[in-house]
């Protein structure tokens, strides 16, 4: 997310990720954040109103824990995003569940960041 509260993101399927990584590094890229496993929990209410409105409420745990809300933007790649770091994934989940949200999807992925 950038300072304006908007996220611009594109995702690609890379069947030869190791080759791409080598090319990025040999082309002058540098590793900003080493590879780490992240756990993502997506929340919605019983009626699925967030998803129906194109919105996402997510709790992500990797090196830190962040609570994120994403809303539709002008394009599929650009969305409004609010994100805050919290101390405890467990406390974040308890808070969301106390507000009536439930986990509707859970997934893990590895992330590595380059510049």
PDB file of C-alpha atoms in Angstrom:
ATOM      1  CA  UNK A   1       0.000   0.000   0.000  1.00  0.00           C
ATOM      2  CA  UNK A   2       1.236   3.501  -0.705  1.00  0.00           C
ATOM      3  CA  UNK A   3       0.872   6.616   1.431  1.00  0.00           C
ATOM      4  CA  UNK A   4      -2.411   7.583  -0.238  1.00  0.00           C
ATOM      5  CA  UNK A   5      -4.209   4.541   1.162  1.00  0.00           C
ATOM      6  CA  UNK A   6      -4.444   2.923  -2.252  1.00  0.00           C
ATOM      7  CA  UNK A   7      -2.944  -0.372  -3.276  1.00  0.00           C
ATOM      8  CA  UNK A   8      -1.901  -1.080  -6.848  1.00  0.00           C
ATOM      9  CA  UNK A   9      -1.132  -4.744  -7.315  1.00  0.00           C
ATOM     10  CA  UNK A  10      -0.770  -7.274 -10.107  1.00  0.00           C
ATOM     11  CA  UNK A  11      -0.199 -10.978  -9.564  1.00  0.00           C
ATOM     12  CA  UNK A  12       1.307 -13.424 -12.024  1.00  0.00           C
ATOM     13  CA  UNK A  13       1.674 -17.178 -12.231  1.00  0.00           C
ATOM     14  CA  UNK A  14       5.391 -17.890 -12.658  1.00  0.00           C
ATOM     15  CA  UNK A  15       6.033 -21.568 -13.436  1.00  0.00           C
ATOM     16  CA  UNK A  16       9.807 -20.986 -13.390  1.00  0.00           C
ATOM     17  CA  UNK A  17      10.085 -18.777 -10.314  1.00  0.00           C
ATOM     18  CA  UNK A  18      13.716 -19.690  -9.576  1.00  0.00           C
ATOM     19  CA  UNK A  19      14.758 -18.498 -13.046  1.00  0.00           C
ATOM     20  CA  UNK A  20      12.894 -15.223 -12.605  1.00  0.00           C
ATOM     21  CA  UNK A  21      14.512 -14.679  -9.205  1.00  0.00           C
ATOM     22  CA  UNK A  22      18.006 -15.156 -10.712  1.00  0.00           C
ATOM     23  CA  UNK A  23      17.197 -12.722 -13.528  1.00  0.00           C
ATOM     24  CA  UNK A  24      15.917 -10.082 -11.100  1.00  0.00           C
ATOM     25  CA  UNK A  25      19.048 -10.316  -8.951  1.00  0.00           C
ATOM     26  CA  UNK A  26      21.441 -10.416 -11.911  1.00  0.00           C
ATOM     27  CA  UNK A  27      19.657  -7.406 -13.407  1.00  0.00           C
ATOM     28  CA  UNK A  28      20.391  -5.250 -10.376  1.00  0.00           C
ATOM     29  CA  UNK A  29      17.424  -6.136  -8.198  1.00  0.00           C
ATOM     30  CA  UNK A  30      17.985  -6.475  -4.490  1.00  0.00           C
ATOM     31  CA  UNK A  31      16.247  -8.497  -1.843  1.00  0.00           C
ATOM     32  CA  UNK A  32      14.249  -6.281   0.524  1.00  0.00           C
ATOM     33  CA  UNK A  33      12.503  -8.962   2.607  1.00  0.00           C
ATOM     34  CA  UNK A  34      13.648 -12.587   2.606  1.00  0.00           C
ATOM     35  CA  UNK A  35      11.224 -15.408   1.894  1.00  0.00           C
ATOM     36  CA  UNK A  36       8.780 -16.011   4.727  1.00  0.00           C
ATOM     37  CA  UNK A  37       5.612 -17.991   5.275  1.00  0.00           C
ATOM     38  CA  UNK A  38       2.470 -15.998   5.885  1.00  0.00           C
ATOM     39  CA  UNK A  39      -0.922 -17.110   7.165  1.00  0.00           C
ATOM     40  CA  UNK A  40      -3.975 -15.243   5.899  1.00  0.00           C
ATOM     41  CA  UNK A  41      -7.460 -15.413   7.378  1.00  0.00           C
ATOM     42  CA  UNK A  42     -10.314 -13.751   5.485  1.00  0.00           C
ATOM     43  CA  UNK A  43     -13.400 -12.755   7.442  1.00  0.00           C
ATOM     44  CA  UNK A  44     -16.987 -11.983   6.509  1.00  0.00           C
ATOM     45  CA  UNK A  45     -20.348 -11.878   8.218  1.00  0.00           C
ATOM     46  CA  UNK A  46     -22.907 -14.688   8.011  1.00  0.00           C
ATOM     47  CA  UNK A  47     -24.622 -13.071   5.020  1.00  0.00           C
ATOM     48  CA  UNK A  48     -21.351 -12.607   3.099  1.00  0.00           C
ATOM     49  CA  UNK A  49     -21.908  -8.866   2.746  1.00  0.00           C
ATOM     50  CA  UNK A  50     -18.229  -7.951   2.521  1.00  0.00           C
ATOM     51  CA  UNK A  51     -17.545 -10.313  -0.406  1.00  0.00           C
ATOM     52  CA  UNK A  52     -20.812  -9.315  -2.091  1.00  0.00           C
ATOM     53  CA  UNK A  53     -19.612  -5.702  -2.034  1.00  0.00           C
ATOM     54  CA  UNK A  54     -16.148  -6.568  -3.342  1.00  0.00           C
ATOM     55  CA  UNK A  55     -14.577  -5.893   0.050  1.00  0.00           C
ATOM     56  CA  UNK A  56     -11.986  -7.895   1.989  1.00  0.00           C
ATOM     57  CA  UNK A  57     -11.318  -8.051   5.730  1.00  0.00           C
ATOM     58  CA  UNK A  58      -8.106  -9.968   6.366  1.00  0.00           C
ATOM     59  CA  UNK A  59      -5.834 -10.864   9.253  1.00  0.00           C
ATOM     60  CA  UNK A  60      -2.294 -11.665   8.044  1.00  0.00           C
ATOM     61  CA  UNK A  61       0.498 -13.095  10.186  1.00  0.00           C
ATOM     62  CA  UNK A  62       4.093 -13.336   8.996  1.00  0.00           C
ATOM     63  CA  UNK A  63       6.945 -11.358  10.571  1.00  0.00           C
ATOM     64  CA  UNK A  64       4.258  -9.060  11.953  1.00  0.00           C
ATOM     65  CA  UNK A  65       0.476  -9.263  12.268  1.00  0.00           C
ATOM     66  CA  UNK A  66      -1.679  -6.905  10.240  1.00  0.00           C
ATOM     67  CA  UNK A  67      -5.394  -6.304   9.990  1.00  0.00           C
ATOM     68  CA  UNK A  68      -6.374  -5.139   6.514  1.00  0.00           C
ATOM     69  CA  UNK A  69      -9.552  -3.830   4.929  1.00  0.00           C
ATOM     70  CA  UNK A  70      -9.752  -3.509   1.130  1.00  0.00           C
ATOM     71  CA  UNK A  71     -12.527  -1.833  -0.819  1.00  0.00           C
ATOM     72  CA  UNK A  72     -13.150  -1.692  -4.563  1.00  0.00           C
ATOM     73  CA  UNK A  73     -11.215   0.907  -6.502  1.00  0.00           C
ATOM     74  CA  UNK A  74     -11.380   2.319 -10.007  1.00  0.00           C
ATOM     75  CA  UNK A  75      -9.820  -0.840 -11.506  1.00  0.00           C
ATOM     76  CA  UNK A  76      -9.330  -4.470 -10.476  1.00  0.00           C
ATOM     77  CA  UNK A  77      -5.645  -3.749  -9.805  1.00  0.00           C
ATOM     78  CA  UNK A  78      -6.201  -0.575  -7.757  1.00  0.00           C
ATOM     79  CA  UNK A  79      -8.124  -0.701  -4.497  1.00  0.00           C
ATOM     80  CA  UNK A  80      -8.606   1.409  -1.400  1.00  0.00           C
ATOM     81  CA  UNK A  81      -6.750  -0.184   1.498  1.00  0.00           C
ATOM     82  CA  UNK A  82      -6.554   0.458   5.225  1.00  0.00           C
ATOM     83  CA  UNK A  83      -4.009  -1.550   7.183  1.00  0.00           C
ATOM     84  CA  UNK A  84      -2.782  -1.514  10.740  1.00  0.00           C
ATOM     85  CA  UNK A  85      -0.236  -3.568  12.603  1.00  0.00           C
ATOM     86  CA  UNK A  86      -1.467  -5.320  15.725  1.00  0.00           C
ATOM     87  CA  UNK A  87       0.431  -7.200  18.427  1.00  0.00           C
ATOM     88  CA  UNK A  88      -1.514 -10.454  18.524  1.00  0.00           C
ATOM     89  CA  UNK A  89      -3.157 -12.503  15.785  1.00  0.00           C
ATOM     90  CA  UNK A  90      -5.207 -14.312  18.429  1.00  0.00           C
ATOM     91  CA  UNK A  91      -6.514 -11.058  19.909  1.00  0.00           C
ATOM     92  CA  UNK A  92      -7.292  -9.732  16.420  1.00  0.00           C
ATOM     93  CA  UNK A  93      -9.266 -12.844  15.573  1.00  0.00           C
ATOM     94  CA  UNK A  94     -11.156 -12.699  18.881  1.00  0.00           C
ATOM     95  CA  UNK A  95     -12.070  -9.068  18.235  1.00  0.00           C
ATOM     96  CA  UNK A  96     -13.356  -9.762  14.717  1.00  0.00           C
ATOM     97  CA  UNK A  97     -15.358 -12.765  15.902  1.00  0.00           C
ATOM     98  CA  UNK A  98     -16.827 -10.712  18.769  1.00  0.00           C
ATOM     99  CA  UNK A  99     -18.009  -8.209  16.142  1.00  0.00           C
ATOM    100  CA  UNK A 100     -19.832 -10.987  14.271  1.00  0.00           C
ATOM    101  CA  UNK A 101     -17.276 -11.856  11.619  1.00  0.00           C
ATOM    102  CA  UNK A 102     -16.157 -15.415  10.944  1.00  0.00           C
ATOM    103  CA  UNK A 103     -13.286 -16.967   9.015  1.00  0.00           C
ATOM    104  CA  UNK A 104     -14.472 -17.747   5.495  1.00  0.00           C
ATOM    105  CA  UNK A 105     -11.075 -18.608   3.986  1.00  0.00           C
ATOM    106  CA  UNK A 106      -7.618 -19.459   5.267  1.00  0.00           C
ATOM    107  CA  UNK A 107      -4.517 -19.816   3.149  1.00  0.00           C
ATOM    108  CA  UNK A 108      -0.763 -19.820   3.482  1.00  0.00           C
ATOM    109  CA  UNK A 109       1.792 -18.557   1.013  1.00  0.00           C
ATOM    110  CA  UNK A 110       5.415 -17.633   0.814  1.00  0.00           C
ATOM    111  CA  UNK A 111       6.367 -14.036   0.108  1.00  0.00           C
ATOM    112  CA  UNK A 112       9.693 -12.521  -0.887  1.00  0.00           C
ATOM    113  CA  UNK A 113      10.114  -8.833  -1.713  1.00  0.00           C
ATOM    114  CA  UNK A 114      12.580  -7.281  -4.145  1.00  0.00           C
ATOM    115  CA  UNK A 115      13.311  -3.750  -5.355  1.00  0.00           C
TER     116      UNK A 115
END
